[in-house]
Coordinates of C-alpha atoms and ligand atoms in Angstrom, one line a residue:
X287 CA 14.5 -28.7 15.3
X288 CA 12.0 -26.0 14.1
X289 CA 9.6 -27.5 11.6
X290 CA 7.8 -25.1 9.2
X291 CA 4.6 -25.6 7.2
X292 CA 4.3 -23.4 4.1
X293 CA 0.7 -22.8 2.9
X294 CA 0.2 -21.5 -0.6
X295 CA 2.5 -22.1 -3.5
X296 CA 1.9 -19.2 -5.8
X297 CA 4.5 -16.7 -6.9
X298 CA 5.6 -15.8 -3.3
X299 CA 5.3 -19.4 -2.0
X300 CA 7.6 -20.8 -4.8
X301 CA 10.1 -18.0 -4.3
X302 CA 10.1 -18.5 -0.5
X303 CA 10.7 -22.3 -0.8
X304 CA 13.5 -21.7 -3.3
X305 CA 15.1 -19.0 -1.1
X306 CA 14.7 -21.1 2.1
X307 CA 16.2 -24.3 0.6
X308 CA 19.1 -22.4 -0.9
X309 CA 20.0 -20.7 2.3
X310 CA 18.7 -23.3 4.8
X311 CA 22.1 -23.8 6.5
X312 CA 22.7 -20.0 6.9
X313 CA 19.2 -19.4 8.2
X314 CA 19.6 -22.3 10.7
X315 CA 23.0 -21.0 11.8
X316 CA 21.8 -17.4 12.3
X317 CA 18.7 -18.6 14.2
X318 CA 20.7 -20.9 16.4
X319 CA 18.7 -24.0 15.6
X320 CA 18.0 -26.5 12.8
X321 CA 15.1 -25.4 10.7
X322 CA 13.4 -27.3 7.9
X323 CA 10.3 -27.0 5.7
X324 CA 8.3 -30.1 6.8
X325 CA 5.1 -29.6 4.8
X326 CA 4.0 -27.6 1.8
X327 CA 0.2 -27.3 1.5
X328 CA -1.6 -25.9 -1.5
X329 CA -5.0 -26.8 -2.9
X330 CA -3.6 -27.5 -6.4
X331 CA -0.2 -28.7 -5.6
X332 CA 2.1 -30.0 -8.4
X333 CA 4.4 -32.3 -6.5
X334 CA 6.4 -33.0 -9.7
X335 CA 7.8 -29.5 -9.5
X336 CA 9.6 -30.4 -6.3
X337 CA 12.2 -33.0 -5.7
X338 CA 12.5 -32.9 -1.9
X339 CA 12.0 -36.3 -0.3
X340 CA 12.0 -34.8 3.2
X341 CA 9.0 -32.4 2.4
X342 CA 5.5 -33.7 2.8
X343 CA 2.9 -32.3 0.3
X344 CA -0.7 -31.8 1.0
X345 CA -3.7 -30.3 -0.8
X346 CA -5.5 -30.0 2.5
X347 CA -4.4 -26.6 3.8
X348 CA -6.0 -26.8 7.3
X349 CA -4.3 -30.2 7.9
X350 CA -1.0 -28.4 8.8
X351 CA -2.7 -27.3 12.1
X352 CA -2.6 -30.9 13.3
X353 CA 1.0 -31.4 12.2
X354 CA 4.1 -31.1 14.4
X355 CA 5.1 -27.9 12.7
X356 CA 5.4 -25.0 15.1
X357 CA 5.5 -22.2 12.5
X358 CA 2.9 -21.8 9.8
X359 CA 3.8 -19.6 6.9
X360 CA 0.6 -18.3 5.2
X361 CA 1.2 -17.3 1.6
X362 CA -2.3 -18.0 0.2
X363 CA -3.6 -14.4 0.2
X364 CA -7.2 -13.2 0.6
X365 CA -9.3 -13.3 3.7
X366 CA -11.2 -16.6 3.3
X367 CA -9.2 -19.8 3.8
X368 CA -6.2 -17.7 4.9
X369 CA -8.1 -16.2 7.8
X370 CA -9.5 -19.6 8.8
X371 CA -6.0 -21.0 8.8
X372 CA -4.3 -18.2 10.7
X373 CA -7.0 -18.1 13.4
X374 CA -7.0 -21.8 13.9
X375 CA -3.2 -22.0 13.9
X376 CA -2.9 -19.3 16.6
X377 CA -5.7 -20.9 18.7
X378 CA -3.6 -24.1 18.5
X379 CA -0.5 -22.2 19.8
X380 CA 1.2 -22.2 16.4
X381 CA 3.1 -19.1 15.4
X382 CA 2.4 -17.6 12.1
X383 CA 4.2 -15.6 9.4
X384 CA 2.0 -14.1 6.7
X385 CA 2.6 -11.9 3.6
X386 CA -1.1 -11.1 3.5
X387 CA -1.9 -7.4 3.8
X388 CA -5.6 -7.8 3.4
X389 CA -5.6 -10.2 6.3
X390 CA -3.7 -7.8 8.7
X391 CA -5.5 -4.6 7.5
X392 CA -8.9 -6.1 7.8
X393 CA -8.5 -8.6 10.7
X394 CA -5.3 -7.5 12.3
X395 CA -7.0 -6.1 15.4
X396 CA -8.5 -9.5 16.2
X397 CA -5.4 -11.5 15.2
X398 CA -3.1 -9.3 17.4
X399 CA -5.4 -9.9 20.3
X400 CA -5.5 -13.6 19.6
X401 CA -1.8 -14.0 19.3
X402 CA -1.2 -12.1 22.5
X403 CA -3.7 -14.3 24.3
X404 CA -2.1 -17.4 23.0
X405 CA 1.5 -16.0 23.4
X406 CA 2.5 -16.9 19.9
X407 CA 4.4 -15.0 17.2
X408 CA 2.6 -13.2 14.4
X409 CA 5.0 -11.8 11.7
X410 CA 3.9 -9.8 8.7
X411 CA 7.0 -7.9 7.4
X412 CA 6.1 -9.1 3.9
X413 CA 2.7 -7.6 4.0
X414 CA 3.9 -4.1 3.4
X415 CA 6.4 -3.0 0.7
X416 CA 8.1 -6.4 0.2
X417 CA 11.8 -6.2 1.0
X418 CA 11.5 -2.7 2.5
X419 CA 11.8 -3.3 6.3
X420 CA 9.2 -0.7 7.4
X421 CA 7.4 -3.0 9.8
X422 CA 10.6 -3.8 11.6
X423 CA 11.5 -0.1 11.7
X424 CA 8.1 0.9 13.2
X425 CA 8.0 -2.0 15.8
X426 CA 11.7 -1.8 16.8
X427 CA 13.8 1.1 15.7
X428 CA 11.1 3.8 15.8
X429 CA 9.1 2.2 18.6
X430 CA 9.8 5.1 21.0
X431 CA 9.4 7.9 18.5
X432 CA 6.5 10.3 18.0
X433 CA 5.6 9.6 14.3
X434 CA 4.2 12.7 12.6
X435 CA 3.5 11.2 9.2
X436 CA 4.2 8.2 7.0
X437 CA 3.9 8.7 3.2
X438 CA 5.0 6.1 0.7
X439 CA 4.8 4.6 -2.7
X440 CA 3.7 1.1 -1.6
X441 CA 2.0 -0.4 -4.6
X442 CA 4.6 -1.5 -7.2
X443 CA 2.0 -2.2 -9.8
X444 CA 0.6 1.4 -9.8
X445 CA 4.1 2.8 -9.7
X446 CA 5.2 0.6 -12.6
X447 CA 2.2 1.5 -14.7
X448 CA 2.5 5.2 -14.1
X449 CA 6.2 5.0 -14.9
X450 CA 5.7 3.1 -18.1
X451 CA 3.0 5.6 -19.2
X452 CA 5.3 8.5 -18.4
X453 CA 8.8 7.3 -19.6
X454 CA 7.9 4.7 -22.2
X455 CA 4.7 6.2 -23.6
X456 CA 2.9 2.9 -22.9
X457 CA -0.8 3.1 -22.6
X458 CA -2.5 2.0 -19.4
X459 CA -3.6 -1.5 -20.5
X460 CA -0.3 -2.4 -22.0
X461 CA 1.6 -1.4 -18.9
X462 CA -0.9 -3.4 -16.7
X463 CA -0.4 -6.5 -18.9
X464 CA 3.4 -6.2 -18.4
X465 CA 3.0 -5.8 -14.6
X466 CA 0.9 -9.0 -14.5
X467 CA 3.5 -10.9 -16.6
X468 CA 6.3 -9.8 -14.3
X469 CA 4.4 -11.1 -11.2
X470 CA 3.9 -7.7 -9.6
X471 CA 0.1 -7.5 -9.8
X472 CA -2.3 -9.2 -7.4
X473 CA -4.4 -12.2 -8.6
X474 CA -7.2 -9.6 -9.1
X475 CA -5.3 -6.5 -10.3
X476 CA -8.2 -4.2 -9.5
X477 CA -6.8 -4.4 -5.9
X478 CA -3.7 -2.7 -7.2
X479 CA -5.1 -0.2 -9.7
X480 CA -8.1 0.7 -7.5
X481 CA -5.8 1.7 -4.6
X482 CA -7.0 -1.1 -2.2
X483 CA -3.6 -2.8 -1.9
X484 CA -1.9 0.5 -1.0
X485 CA -4.8 1.2 1.4
X486 CA -4.3 -2.1 3.2
X487 CA -0.6 -1.4 3.5
X488 CA -0.9 2.2 4.9
X489 CA -3.6 0.9 7.3
X490 CA -1.1 -1.5 8.7
X491 CA 1.5 1.2 9.1
X492 CA -1.0 3.5 10.7
X493 CA -2.0 0.8 13.2
X494 CA 1.7 0.4 14.2
X495 CA 2.7 4.0 14.2
X496 CA -0.3 5.4 16.0
X497 CA -1.2 2.4 18.1
X498 CA -4.8 2.5 16.7
X499 CA -7.3 -0.1 15.4
X500 CA -7.2 -0.6 11.7
X501 CA -8.3 2.6 9.9
X502 CA -9.0 0.6 6.7
X503 CA -12.8 0.8 6.7
X504 CA -12.8 4.6 7.4
X505 CA -10.1 5.7 5.0
X506 CA -10.3 7.4 1.6
X507 CA -9.2 5.3 -1.3
X508 CA -8.7 6.2 -5.0
X509 CA -6.9 4.3 -7.7
X510 CA -5.1 5.3 -10.9
X511 CA -7.8 4.4 -13.4
X512 CA -8.6 8.0 -14.2
X513 CA -5.0 9.0 -14.9
X514 CA -4.5 9.6 -18.6
X515 CA -1.3 10.1 -20.6
X516 CA -2.3 13.8 -21.1
X517 CA -2.4 14.3 -17.3
X518 CA 1.1 13.0 -17.0
X519 CA 2.2 15.3 -19.8
X520 CA 0.4 18.4 -18.3
X521 CA 1.8 17.6 -14.9
X522 CA 5.3 17.4 -16.4
X523 CA 5.0 20.8 -17.9
X524 CA 4.2 22.2 -14.5
X525 CA 7.2 20.5 -12.9
X526 CA 5.4 17.5 -11.3
X527 CA 5.2 13.7 -11.7
X528 CA 2.1 11.6 -11.0
X529 CA 2.5 8.9 -8.4
X530 CA 0.1 6.8 -6.3
X531 CA 0.8 7.7 -2.7
X532 CA -0.5 6.2 0.6
X533 CA -0.4 8.5 3.6
X534 CA -1.0 8.4 7.4
X535 CA -0.6 11.5 9.4
X536 CA -1.4 12.8 12.8
X537 CA -3.4 16.0 12.5
X538 CA -4.3 17.6 15.8
X539 CA -6.1 14.8 17.7
X540 CA -7.0 12.8 14.6
X541 CA -5.3 10.6 12.1
X542 CA -5.4 11.2 8.3
X543 CA -5.3 8.0 6.4
X544 CA -5.6 7.9 2.6
X545 CA -4.4 6.3 -0.6
X546 CA -4.7 8.2 -3.9
X547 CA -2.8 9.5 -6.9
X548 CA -0.9 12.8 -6.5
X549 CA 1.0 15.3 -8.4
X550 CA 4.4 15.4 -6.7
X551 CA 7.0 18.0 -7.4
X552 CA 10.0 16.8 -9.3
X553 CA 12.2 18.1 -6.5
X554 CA 10.6 15.7 -4.0
X555 CA 12.7 12.5 -3.7
X556 CA 9.5 10.4 -3.9
X557 CA 9.0 11.6 -7.4
X558 CA 12.1 9.7 -8.4
X559 CA 10.9 6.3 -7.2
X560 CA 10.3 4.7 -10.5
X561 CA 9.4 1.3 -12.0
X562 CA 8.2 -1.3 -9.5
X563 CA 10.2 0.2 -6.6
X564 CA 8.6 1.2 -3.3
X565 CA 9.7 3.9 -0.8
X566 CA 8.3 4.8 2.6
X567 CA 9.2 8.2 4.1
X568 CA 8.6 8.5 7.9
X569 CA 8.7 11.8 9.8
X570 CA 9.3 11.9 13.5
X571 CA 9.4 15.0 15.8
X572 CA 12.9 14.1 16.9
X573 CA 14.6 12.1 14.2
X574 CA 13.4 14.1 11.2
X575 CA 12.8 12.2 8.0
X576 CA 13.8 8.6 7.3
X577 CA 13.4 7.1 3.8
X578 CA 13.4 3.4 3.1
X579 CA 13.6 2.3 -0.5
X580 CA 13.5 -1.1 -2.2
X581 CA 11.6 -3.7 -4.2
X582 CA 8.0 -3.9 -3.0
X583 CA 6.6 -6.5 -5.3
X584 CA 7.6 -9.8 -6.9
X585 CA 8.3 -13.2 -5.4
X586 CA 11.9 -12.7 -4.4
X587 CA 11.5 -9.4 -2.6
X588 CA 8.4 -10.7 -0.7
X589 CA 10.1 -14.0 0.1
X590 CA 13.1 -12.2 1.6
X591 CA 10.8 -10.4 4.0
X592 CA 9.2 -13.7 5.0
X593 CA 12.7 -15.1 5.7
X594 CA 13.5 -12.0 7.9
X595 CA 10.5 -12.9 10.1
X596 CA 11.9 -16.4 10.7
X597 CA 14.8 -14.9 12.6
X598 CA 12.4 -12.6 14.4
X599 CA 10.4 -15.7 15.4
X600 CA 13.5 -17.4 16.8
X601 CA 14.2 -14.3 19.0
X602 CA 10.6 -13.8 20.0
X603 CA 9.4 -13.1 23.5
X604 CA 5.7 -12.9 24.1
X605 CA 6.2 -9.4 25.6
X606 CA 6.9 -8.3 22.1
X607 CA 3.2 -8.6 21.4
X608 CA 2.6 -5.5 23.5
X609 CA 3.9 -3.6 20.6
X610 CA 0.8 -4.3 18.6
X611 CA -1.7 -3.9 21.4
X612 CA -4.2 -1.2 20.8
X613 CA -5.4 1.7 22.9
X614 CA -9.0 1.4 23.8
X615 CA -11.7 2.9 21.5
X616 CA -12.1 6.0 23.6
X617 CA -8.6 7.1 22.9
X618 CA -8.4 10.5 21.3
X619 CA -6.2 9.2 18.5
X620 CA -8.6 6.5 17.1
X621 CA -10.6 8.9 15.0
X622 CA -9.8 8.8 11.3
X623 CA -10.3 12.2 9.8
X624 CA -13.2 12.6 7.3
X625 CA -11.7 13.1 3.8
X626 CA -14.2 16.0 3.2
X627 CA -12.4 18.1 5.8
X628 CA -8.9 17.3 4.6
X629 CA -7.2 20.2 2.8
X630 CA -5.0 19.9 -0.3
X631 CA -4.0 21.7 -3.4
X632 CA -5.7 20.3 -6.5
X633 CA -4.9 19.7 -10.1
X634 CA -7.9 20.2 -12.3
X635 CA -8.1 19.1 -16.0
X636 CA -11.2 20.7 -17.6
X637 CA -12.4 20.4 -21.2
X638 CA -14.0 23.6 -22.5
X639 CA -15.4 25.0 -25.7
X640 CA -12.9 27.3 -27.3
X641 CA -15.1 30.5 -26.9
X642 CA -14.4 33.9 -25.4
X643 CA -15.0 34.2 -21.7
X644 CA -14.9 30.5 -20.8
X645 CA -11.7 30.8 -18.7
X646 CA -13.3 33.7 -16.9
X647 CA -16.4 31.6 -16.1
X648 CA -14.3 28.9 -14.6
X649 CA -12.1 31.2 -12.6
X650 CA -15.1 33.2 -11.2
X651 CA -16.8 30.0 -10.2
X652 CA -13.7 28.9 -8.3
X653 CA -13.4 32.4 -6.7
X654 CA -17.1 32.2 -5.6
X655 CA -16.1 29.1 -3.7
X656 CA -13.1 31.0 -2.2
X657 CA -10.6 28.9 -4.2
X658 CA -7.7 30.7 -5.9
X659 CA -5.5 29.5 -8.7
X660 CA -1.8 29.1 -8.3
X661 CA -1.0 27.9 -11.9
X662 CA -3.0 27.7 -15.1
X663 CA -2.2 26.4 -18.6
X664 CA -4.4 26.2 -21.7
X665 CA -3.6 23.5 -24.3
X666 CA -4.2 22.9 -28.0
X667 CA -7.3 20.8 -28.7
X668 CA -6.6 17.1 -28.7
X669 CA -6.6 15.4 -32.1
X670 CA -10.1 15.3 -33.8
X671 CA -11.5 17.3 -31.0
X672 CA -12.7 21.0 -30.8
X673 CA -12.5 21.1 -27.0
X674 CA -9.6 22.8 -25.3
X675 CA -8.0 21.3 -22.2
X676 CA -7.5 23.8 -19.4
X677 CA -5.2 22.7 -16.5
X678 CA -5.2 24.5 -13.2
X679 CA -3.5 24.1 -9.8
X680 CA -5.5 25.5 -6.9
X681 CA -4.5 26.7 -3.5
X682 CA -5.0 24.4 -0.5
X683 CA -8.8 23.8 0.0
X684 CA -11.0 21.2 1.6
X685 CA -12.2 18.2 -0.4
X686 CA -15.8 19.3 0.1
X687 CA -15.1 22.8 -1.3
X688 CA -13.3 21.5 -4.4
X689 CA -16.1 18.9 -5.0
X690 CA -18.8 21.6 -4.7
X691 CA -16.9 24.0 -7.1
X692 CA -16.3 21.3 -9.7
X693 CA -20.0 20.3 -9.7
X694 CA -20.8 23.9 -10.5
X695 CA -18.1 24.1 -13.2
X696 CA -19.3 20.8 -14.8
X697 CA -22.8 22.3 -15.1
X698 CA -21.6 25.3 -17.2
X699 CA -22.7 25.3 -20.8
X700 CA -19.2 25.6 -22.2
X701 CA -17.7 22.8 -20.1
X702 CA -17.8 19.3 -21.4
X703 CA -17.7 16.0 -19.5
X704 CA -16.1 15.3 -16.1
X705 CA -13.3 17.3 -14.6
X706 CA -10.2 15.2 -13.7
X707 CA -9.2 16.0 -10.1
X708 CA -5.9 15.0 -8.6
X709 CA -4.4 16.1 -5.3
X710 CA -1.0 17.8 -5.2
X711 CA 1.3 16.2 -2.6
X712 CA 2.3 18.5 0.2
X713 CA 6.1 18.3 0.6
X714 CA 5.8 18.6 4.4
X715 CA 3.9 15.3 4.6
Ligands
HSE1492 N1 0.6 -6.2 -6.0 C1 1.5 -5.7 -5.0 C2 2.2 -4.5 -5.6 C3 2.4 -6.8 -4.6 O1 2.0 -4.3 -6.8 O2 2.8 -3.8 -4.9 C4 3.1 -6.5 -3.3 O3 2.2 -6.4 -2.3

């Protein structure tokens, strides 16, 4: 009999318990052994919500380590009590399944080593893109492939908000409120809209694809806070949609790892990933491009990924842990490329006084920084405003060049406020 302890009874915890109980017989049959939830631990547990005599309830999370459960399912989130629990569990030879992306992105290097040393299973399929089986793909199906790049829409909340702003004309705060009500957003939604959740997820994928230590602390992260409805409208006129993308890519002997909004051409399949849906596109030098699509947020999608790890655990051999072992720090592939050196096309939205010669001033400043313009549109002043919005798409230039040029443009007399700068997604990534 395999006894499971479930720690954390929030949205995902409740969905997991419901899912497990409903399919307990099937899960046990497919895993070749009887499996039961023996303990549920949560600091503010409401026992009345459950009517399962066989399950013990505890408000002392760490107590599960001394129980006779062999598998601990961590659904608490964050890196405080969750980290303490997971480390202690592994040190006590308990296997762990977690949905916690922050935990794996920020402490995965240590936890992989610890699980290898103690020969216990550590599953985290639910940590990236919910029901999209990208962890399994990278650690099994694509294990022997040379991965050139991974790019994906991995934050359901950002995707939902941008989609609502684009197709339903909702404003940012209303769309965020809906995302929270639907259970997509993190407890602190600044993790979603600030890009940190997507950054955690792409860090995990980069660790697996490139066999490197977590790039999280060295990667570039931007959220969607500066995207306004007018940017979505102007992008649409130019044939693009705005999405929040996370990307990891091998460039020469370095790894690019970043999470930020992009203009993505409407002909690119990722531009059609709408609502809360996630998609991860992986490119290999032999297999070409593979696209995985599915629900990336919400209790049921995440719980389903946790359940998939139970079967994995039942077939686990400690040799599998070599899949996560890292090359040493001298390896040429551990360097995360500095964002200043990464080249991209850019969308610029500039507010200017409607006076003769202003466009020439902007274009000559860009030219003096060796930046050329691939598309430009000038718009009517916004309501109650005399300023005219100018929208440009540049050629591919380094981040440091574009920053330096927009600093100069912002200092021109006829330019007002900050320029909004958004990268244009390269279809070859
Ligand atoms: N808040 C996350 C999202 C949930 O919106 O994608 C899944 O990690």
